[in-house]
PDB file of C-alpha atoms in Angstrom:
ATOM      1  CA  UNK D 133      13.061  20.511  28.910  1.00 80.00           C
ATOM      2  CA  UNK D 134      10.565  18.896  26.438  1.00 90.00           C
ATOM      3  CA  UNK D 135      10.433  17.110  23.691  1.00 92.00           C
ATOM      4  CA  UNK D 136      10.647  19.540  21.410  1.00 92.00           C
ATOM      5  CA  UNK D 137      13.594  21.256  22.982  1.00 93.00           C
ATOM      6  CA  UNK D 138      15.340  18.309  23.428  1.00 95.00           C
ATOM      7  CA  UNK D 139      15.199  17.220  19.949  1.00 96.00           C
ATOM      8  CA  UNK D 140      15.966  20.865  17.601  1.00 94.00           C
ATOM      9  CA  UNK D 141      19.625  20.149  16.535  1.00 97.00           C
ATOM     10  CA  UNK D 142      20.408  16.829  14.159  1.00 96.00           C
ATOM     11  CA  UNK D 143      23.487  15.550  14.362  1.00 97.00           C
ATOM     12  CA  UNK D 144      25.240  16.742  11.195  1.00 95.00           C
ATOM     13  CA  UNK D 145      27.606  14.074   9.030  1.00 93.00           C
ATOM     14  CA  UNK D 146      30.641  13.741   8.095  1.00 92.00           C
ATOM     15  CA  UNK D 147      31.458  14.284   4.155  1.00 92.00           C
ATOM     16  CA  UNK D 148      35.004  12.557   3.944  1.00 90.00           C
ATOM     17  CA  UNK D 149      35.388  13.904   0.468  1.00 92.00           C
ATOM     18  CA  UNK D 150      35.532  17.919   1.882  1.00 94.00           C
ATOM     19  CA  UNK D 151      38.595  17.041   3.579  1.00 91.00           C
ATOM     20  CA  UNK D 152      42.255  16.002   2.643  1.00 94.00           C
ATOM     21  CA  UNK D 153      43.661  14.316   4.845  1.00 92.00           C
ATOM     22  CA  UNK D 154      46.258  12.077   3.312  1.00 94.00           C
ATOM     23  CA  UNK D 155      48.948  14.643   4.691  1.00 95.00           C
ATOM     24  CA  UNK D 156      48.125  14.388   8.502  1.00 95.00           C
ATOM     25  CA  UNK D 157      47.727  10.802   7.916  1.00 95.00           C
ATOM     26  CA  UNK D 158      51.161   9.866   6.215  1.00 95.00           C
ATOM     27  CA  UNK D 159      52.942  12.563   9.086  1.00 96.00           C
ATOM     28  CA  UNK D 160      50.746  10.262  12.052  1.00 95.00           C
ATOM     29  CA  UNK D 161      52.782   7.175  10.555  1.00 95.00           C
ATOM     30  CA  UNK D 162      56.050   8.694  11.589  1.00 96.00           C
ATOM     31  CA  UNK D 163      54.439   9.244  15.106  1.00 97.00           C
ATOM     32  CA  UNK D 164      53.959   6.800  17.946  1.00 97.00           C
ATOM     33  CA  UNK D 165      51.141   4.933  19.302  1.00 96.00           C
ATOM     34  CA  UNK D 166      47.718   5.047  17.517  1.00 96.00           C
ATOM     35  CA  UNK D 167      48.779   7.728  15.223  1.00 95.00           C
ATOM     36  CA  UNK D 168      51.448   5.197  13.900  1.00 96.00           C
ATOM     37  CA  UNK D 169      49.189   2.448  13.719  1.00 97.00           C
ATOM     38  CA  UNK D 170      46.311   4.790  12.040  1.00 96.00           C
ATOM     39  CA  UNK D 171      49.150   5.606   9.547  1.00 96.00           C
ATOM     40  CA  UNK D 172      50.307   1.537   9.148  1.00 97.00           C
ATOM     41  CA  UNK D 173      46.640   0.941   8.725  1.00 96.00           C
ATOM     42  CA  UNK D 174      46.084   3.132   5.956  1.00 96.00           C
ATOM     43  CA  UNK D 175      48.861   2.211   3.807  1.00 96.00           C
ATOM     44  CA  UNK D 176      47.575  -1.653   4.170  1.00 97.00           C
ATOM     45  CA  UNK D 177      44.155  -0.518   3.343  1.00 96.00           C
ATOM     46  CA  UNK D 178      45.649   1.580  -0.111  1.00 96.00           C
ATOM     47  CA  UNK D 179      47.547  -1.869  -0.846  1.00 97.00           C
ATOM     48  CA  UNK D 180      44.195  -3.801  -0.561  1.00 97.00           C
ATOM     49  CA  UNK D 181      42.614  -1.370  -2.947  1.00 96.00           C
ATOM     50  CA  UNK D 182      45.372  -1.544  -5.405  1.00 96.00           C
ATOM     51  CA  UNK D 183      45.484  -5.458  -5.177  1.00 97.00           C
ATOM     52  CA  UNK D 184      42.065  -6.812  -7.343  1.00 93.00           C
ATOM     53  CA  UNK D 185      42.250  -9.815  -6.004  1.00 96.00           C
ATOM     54  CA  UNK D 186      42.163  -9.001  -2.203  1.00 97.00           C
ATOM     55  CA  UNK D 187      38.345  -9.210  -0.866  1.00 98.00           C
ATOM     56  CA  UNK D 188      37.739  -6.003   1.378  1.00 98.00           C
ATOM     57  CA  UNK D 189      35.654  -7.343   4.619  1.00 98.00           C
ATOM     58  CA  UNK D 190      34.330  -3.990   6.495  1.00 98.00           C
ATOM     59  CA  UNK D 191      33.495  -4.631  10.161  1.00 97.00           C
ATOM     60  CA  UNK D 192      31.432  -1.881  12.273  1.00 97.00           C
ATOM     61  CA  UNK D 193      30.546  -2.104  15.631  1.00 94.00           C
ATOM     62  CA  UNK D 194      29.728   0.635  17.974  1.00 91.00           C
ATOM     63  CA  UNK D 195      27.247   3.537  17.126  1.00 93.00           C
ATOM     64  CA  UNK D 196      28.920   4.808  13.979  1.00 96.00           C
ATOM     65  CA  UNK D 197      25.955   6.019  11.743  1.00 96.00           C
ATOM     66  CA  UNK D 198      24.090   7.820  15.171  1.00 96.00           C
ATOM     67  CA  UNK D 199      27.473   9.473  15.364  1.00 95.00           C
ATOM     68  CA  UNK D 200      27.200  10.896  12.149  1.00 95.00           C
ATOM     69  CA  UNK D 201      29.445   8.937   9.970  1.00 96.00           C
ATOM     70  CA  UNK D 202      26.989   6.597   7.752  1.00 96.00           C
ATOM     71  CA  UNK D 203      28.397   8.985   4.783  1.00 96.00           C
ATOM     72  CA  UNK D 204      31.969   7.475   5.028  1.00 96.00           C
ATOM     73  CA  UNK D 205      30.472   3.669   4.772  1.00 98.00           C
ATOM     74  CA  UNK D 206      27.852   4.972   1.847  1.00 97.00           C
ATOM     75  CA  UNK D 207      31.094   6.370   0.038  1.00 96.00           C
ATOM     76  CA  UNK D 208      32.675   3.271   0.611  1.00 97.00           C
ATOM     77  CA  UNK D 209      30.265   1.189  -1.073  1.00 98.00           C
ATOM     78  CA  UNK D 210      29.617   3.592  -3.682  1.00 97.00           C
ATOM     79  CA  UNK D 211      33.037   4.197  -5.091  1.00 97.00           C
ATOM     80  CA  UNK D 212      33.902   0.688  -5.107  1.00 96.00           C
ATOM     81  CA  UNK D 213      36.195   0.600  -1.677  1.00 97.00           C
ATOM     82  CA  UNK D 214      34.631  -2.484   0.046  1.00 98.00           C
ATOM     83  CA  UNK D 215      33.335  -6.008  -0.772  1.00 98.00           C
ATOM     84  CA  UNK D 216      31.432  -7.148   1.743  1.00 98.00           C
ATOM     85  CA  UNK D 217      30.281  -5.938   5.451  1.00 98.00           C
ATOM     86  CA  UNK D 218      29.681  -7.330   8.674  1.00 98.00           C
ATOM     87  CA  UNK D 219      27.889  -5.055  11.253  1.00 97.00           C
ATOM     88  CA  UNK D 220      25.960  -4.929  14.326  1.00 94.00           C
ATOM     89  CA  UNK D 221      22.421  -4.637  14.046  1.00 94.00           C
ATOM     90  CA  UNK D 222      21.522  -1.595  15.698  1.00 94.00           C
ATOM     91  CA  UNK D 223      23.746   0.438  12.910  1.00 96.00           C
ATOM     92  CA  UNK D 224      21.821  -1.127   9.744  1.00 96.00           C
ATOM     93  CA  UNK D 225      18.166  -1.178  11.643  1.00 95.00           C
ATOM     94  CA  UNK D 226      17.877   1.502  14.104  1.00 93.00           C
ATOM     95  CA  UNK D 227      20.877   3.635  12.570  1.00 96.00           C
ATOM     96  CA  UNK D 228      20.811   3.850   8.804  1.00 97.00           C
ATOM     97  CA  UNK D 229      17.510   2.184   7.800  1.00 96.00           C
ATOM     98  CA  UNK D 230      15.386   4.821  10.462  1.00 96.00           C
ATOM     99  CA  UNK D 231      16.977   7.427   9.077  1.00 96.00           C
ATOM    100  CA  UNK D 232      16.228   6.108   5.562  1.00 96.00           C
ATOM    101  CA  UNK D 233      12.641   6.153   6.555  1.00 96.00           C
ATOM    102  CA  UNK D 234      13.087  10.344   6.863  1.00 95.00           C
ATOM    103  CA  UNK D 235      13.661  10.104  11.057  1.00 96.00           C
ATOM    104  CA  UNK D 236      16.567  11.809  12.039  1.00 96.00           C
ATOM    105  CA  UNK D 237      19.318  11.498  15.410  1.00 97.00           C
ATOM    106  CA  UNK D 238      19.674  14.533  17.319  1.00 98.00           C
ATOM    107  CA  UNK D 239      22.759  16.470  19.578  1.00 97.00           C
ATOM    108  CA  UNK D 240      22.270  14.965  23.309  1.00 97.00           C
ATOM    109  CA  UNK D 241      23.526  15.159  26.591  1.00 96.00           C
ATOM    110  CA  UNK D 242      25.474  11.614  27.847  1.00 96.00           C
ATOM    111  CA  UNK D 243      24.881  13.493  31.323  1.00 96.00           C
ATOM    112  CA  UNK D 244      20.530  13.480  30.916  1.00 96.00           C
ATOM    113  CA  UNK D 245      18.836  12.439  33.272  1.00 96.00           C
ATOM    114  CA  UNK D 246      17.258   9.263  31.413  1.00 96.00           C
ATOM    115  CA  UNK D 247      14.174   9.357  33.782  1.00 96.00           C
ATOM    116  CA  UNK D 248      13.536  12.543  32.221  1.00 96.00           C
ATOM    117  CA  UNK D 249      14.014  11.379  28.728  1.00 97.00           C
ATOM    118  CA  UNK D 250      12.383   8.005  29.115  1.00 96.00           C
ATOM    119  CA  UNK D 251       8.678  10.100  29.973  1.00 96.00           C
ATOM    120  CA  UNK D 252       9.521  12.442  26.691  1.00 97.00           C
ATOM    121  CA  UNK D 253       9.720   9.230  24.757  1.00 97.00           C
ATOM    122  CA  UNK D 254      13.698   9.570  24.059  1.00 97.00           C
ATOM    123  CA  UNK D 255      16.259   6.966  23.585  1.00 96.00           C
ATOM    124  CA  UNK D 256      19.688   8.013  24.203  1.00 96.00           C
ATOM    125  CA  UNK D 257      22.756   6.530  22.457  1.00 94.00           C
ATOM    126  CA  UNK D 258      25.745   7.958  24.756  1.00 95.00           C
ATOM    127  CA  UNK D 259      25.435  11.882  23.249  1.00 96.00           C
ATOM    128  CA  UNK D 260      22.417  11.406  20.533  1.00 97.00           C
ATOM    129  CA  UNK D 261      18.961  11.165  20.759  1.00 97.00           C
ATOM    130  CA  UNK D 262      16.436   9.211  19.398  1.00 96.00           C
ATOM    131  CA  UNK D 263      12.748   9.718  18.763  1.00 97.00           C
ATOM    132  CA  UNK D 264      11.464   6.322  20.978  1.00 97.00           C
ATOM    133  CA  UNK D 265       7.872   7.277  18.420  1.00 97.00           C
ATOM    134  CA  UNK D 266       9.939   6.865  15.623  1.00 97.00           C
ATOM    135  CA  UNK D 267      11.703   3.982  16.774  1.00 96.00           C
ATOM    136  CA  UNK D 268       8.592   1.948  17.107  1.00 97.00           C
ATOM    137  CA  UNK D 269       7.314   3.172  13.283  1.00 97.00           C
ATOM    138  CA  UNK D 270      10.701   1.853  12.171  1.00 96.00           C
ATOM    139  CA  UNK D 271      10.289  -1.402  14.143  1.00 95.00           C
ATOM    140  CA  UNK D 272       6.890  -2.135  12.797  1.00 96.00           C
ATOM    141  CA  UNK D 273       8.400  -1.504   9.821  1.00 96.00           C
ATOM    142  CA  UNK D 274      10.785  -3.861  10.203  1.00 95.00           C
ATOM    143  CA  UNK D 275       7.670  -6.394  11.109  1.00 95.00           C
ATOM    144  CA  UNK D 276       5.438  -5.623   8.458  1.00 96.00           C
ATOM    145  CA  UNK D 277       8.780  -6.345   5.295  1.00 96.00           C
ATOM    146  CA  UNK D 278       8.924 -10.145   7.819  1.00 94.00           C
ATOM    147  CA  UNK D 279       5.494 -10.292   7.752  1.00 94.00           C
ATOM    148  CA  UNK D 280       5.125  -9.816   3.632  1.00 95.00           C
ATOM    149  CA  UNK D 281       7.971 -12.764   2.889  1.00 95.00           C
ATOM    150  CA  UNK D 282       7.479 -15.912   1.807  1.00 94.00           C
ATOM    151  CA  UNK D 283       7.505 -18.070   4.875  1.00 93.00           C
ATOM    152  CA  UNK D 284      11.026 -19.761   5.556  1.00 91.00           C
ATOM    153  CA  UNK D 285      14.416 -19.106   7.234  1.00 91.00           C
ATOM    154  CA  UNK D 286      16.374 -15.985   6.112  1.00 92.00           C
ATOM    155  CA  UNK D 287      20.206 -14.919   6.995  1.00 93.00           C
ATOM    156  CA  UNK D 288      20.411 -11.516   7.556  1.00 95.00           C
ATOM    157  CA  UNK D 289      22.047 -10.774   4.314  1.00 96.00           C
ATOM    158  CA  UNK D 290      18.716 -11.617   2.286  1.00 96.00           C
ATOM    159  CA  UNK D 291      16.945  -9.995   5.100  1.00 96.00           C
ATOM    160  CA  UNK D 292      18.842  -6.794   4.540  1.00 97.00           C
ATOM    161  CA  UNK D 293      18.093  -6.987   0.726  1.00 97.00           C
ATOM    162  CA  UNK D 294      14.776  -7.078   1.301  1.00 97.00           C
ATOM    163  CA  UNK D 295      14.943  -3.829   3.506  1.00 97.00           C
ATOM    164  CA  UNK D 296      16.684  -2.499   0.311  1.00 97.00           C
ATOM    165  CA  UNK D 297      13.956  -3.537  -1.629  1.00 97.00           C
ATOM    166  CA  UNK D 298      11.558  -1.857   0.408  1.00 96.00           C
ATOM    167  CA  UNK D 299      13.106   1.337   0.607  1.00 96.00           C
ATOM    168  CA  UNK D 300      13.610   0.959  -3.246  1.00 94.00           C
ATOM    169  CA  UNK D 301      10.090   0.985  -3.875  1.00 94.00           C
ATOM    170  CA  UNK D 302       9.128   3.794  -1.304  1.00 91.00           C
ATOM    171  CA  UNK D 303      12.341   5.626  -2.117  1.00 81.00           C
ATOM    172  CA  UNK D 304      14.198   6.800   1.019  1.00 74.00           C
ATOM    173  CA  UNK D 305      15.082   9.921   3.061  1.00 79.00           C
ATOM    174  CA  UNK D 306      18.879  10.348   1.874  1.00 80.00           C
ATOM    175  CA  UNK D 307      21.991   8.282   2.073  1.00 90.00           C
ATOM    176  CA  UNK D 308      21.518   4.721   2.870  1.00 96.00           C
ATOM    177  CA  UNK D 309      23.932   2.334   3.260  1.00 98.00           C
ATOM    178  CA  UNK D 310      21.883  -0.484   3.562  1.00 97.00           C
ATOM    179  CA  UNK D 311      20.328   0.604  -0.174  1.00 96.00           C
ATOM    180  CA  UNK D 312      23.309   1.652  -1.456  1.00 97.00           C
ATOM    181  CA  UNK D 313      25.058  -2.042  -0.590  1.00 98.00           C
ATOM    182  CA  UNK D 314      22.320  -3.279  -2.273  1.00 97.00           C
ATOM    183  CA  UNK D 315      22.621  -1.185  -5.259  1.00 96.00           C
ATOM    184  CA  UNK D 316      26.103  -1.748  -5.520  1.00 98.00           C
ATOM    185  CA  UNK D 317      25.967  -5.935  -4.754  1.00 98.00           C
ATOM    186  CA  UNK D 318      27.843  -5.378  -1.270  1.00 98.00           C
ATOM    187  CA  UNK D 319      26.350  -8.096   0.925  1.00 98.00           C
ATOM    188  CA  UNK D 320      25.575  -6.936   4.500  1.00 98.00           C
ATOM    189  CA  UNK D 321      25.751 -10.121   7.255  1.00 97.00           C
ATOM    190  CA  UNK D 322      24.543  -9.182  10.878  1.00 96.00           C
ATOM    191  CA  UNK D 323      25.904 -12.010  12.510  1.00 92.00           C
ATOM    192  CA  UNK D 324      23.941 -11.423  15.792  1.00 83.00           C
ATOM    193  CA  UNK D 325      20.708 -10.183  14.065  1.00 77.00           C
ATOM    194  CA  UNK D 326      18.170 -12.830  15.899  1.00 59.00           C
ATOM    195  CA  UNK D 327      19.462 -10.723  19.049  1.00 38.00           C
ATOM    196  CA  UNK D 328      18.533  -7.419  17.719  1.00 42.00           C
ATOM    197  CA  UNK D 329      14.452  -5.961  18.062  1.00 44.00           C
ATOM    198  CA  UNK D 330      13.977  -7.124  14.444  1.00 44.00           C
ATOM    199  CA  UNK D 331      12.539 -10.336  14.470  1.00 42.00           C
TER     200      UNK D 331
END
């Protein structure tokens, strides 16, 4: 297979809002196991909502917005849900900001052979793809907002304002969270960010 063949289908996201859910969730709670603890979890989170003095902290790790659900995190921020977040780099850079800069994740294969997709210039996140081309326009990117700010040390949450900032005045390719936070004052720490490909 080519490139081209490899990367036709887009991983399509989730819109939370198309689905209610509060039914299966409150029946889980009177399950065992996870589906207890999924249903204990969501009546702590409802209580944190209801409480406006409770600060909600939002942790991600793992490939979420690859995966397809940067739409539940944007909703988050938008409608008020969250206070703050602390994430791994890989889903703020080379999740939601590419795909703010109009680059896309595509339906993979965690079976590939990654020789294969390593000479078509393809990145593979367990079952997605990534454009490795697109990747490095994101990354230089990434260099050229460093390279434009005023020359002293930055924690990631001013870093990832001035990502906002530069996808405010380019305008972006759909949903981003890292935009949105910024739109909504939602500060964004990556606490291992000097580890990530960004600076």
């Amino acid at each position: 297979m080519n490139r081209e063949e490899l990367l036709q289908q887009t991983v399509q996201p989730i819109d939370i809002k198309a689905f209610d859910v509060v039914g299966l969730v409150e029946a889980m709670s009177k399950t065992a196991f996870q589906g207890r603890n999924l249903g204990r979890a969501a009546k702590i989170y409802d209580a944190m909502l209801q409480d406006k003095e409770c600060t909600i902290i939002l942790c991600l790790a793992g490939s979420l917005f690859s995966a397809g659900l940067k739409g539940i995190v944007h909703d988050l921020i938008t409608h008020n849900m969250v206070d703050a977040i602390v994430s791994t780099g890989a889903n703020i850079v080379d999740q939601d900001f590419f795909e703010a800069l109009g680059y896309r994740h595509y339906v993979g294969d965690p079976f590939a052979d990654d020789e294969v997709l390593r000479q078509e210039r393809i990145d593979r996140i367990y079952d997605t793809y990534i454009d490795e081309d697109q990747l490095r326009v994101c990354d230089m990117t990434i260099a050229e907002i460093a390279e434009n700010l005023e020359k002293r040390p930055y924690s990631s949450r001013e870093f990832i304002e001035q990502m906002a900032v530069y996808l405010e005045r380019r305008g972006n390719y759909g949903q981003s969270v890292v935009q949105a936070a910024y739109q909504h004052q939602v500060p964004i720490f990556v606490p291992a960010f000097i580890a990530n490909r960004i600076i």
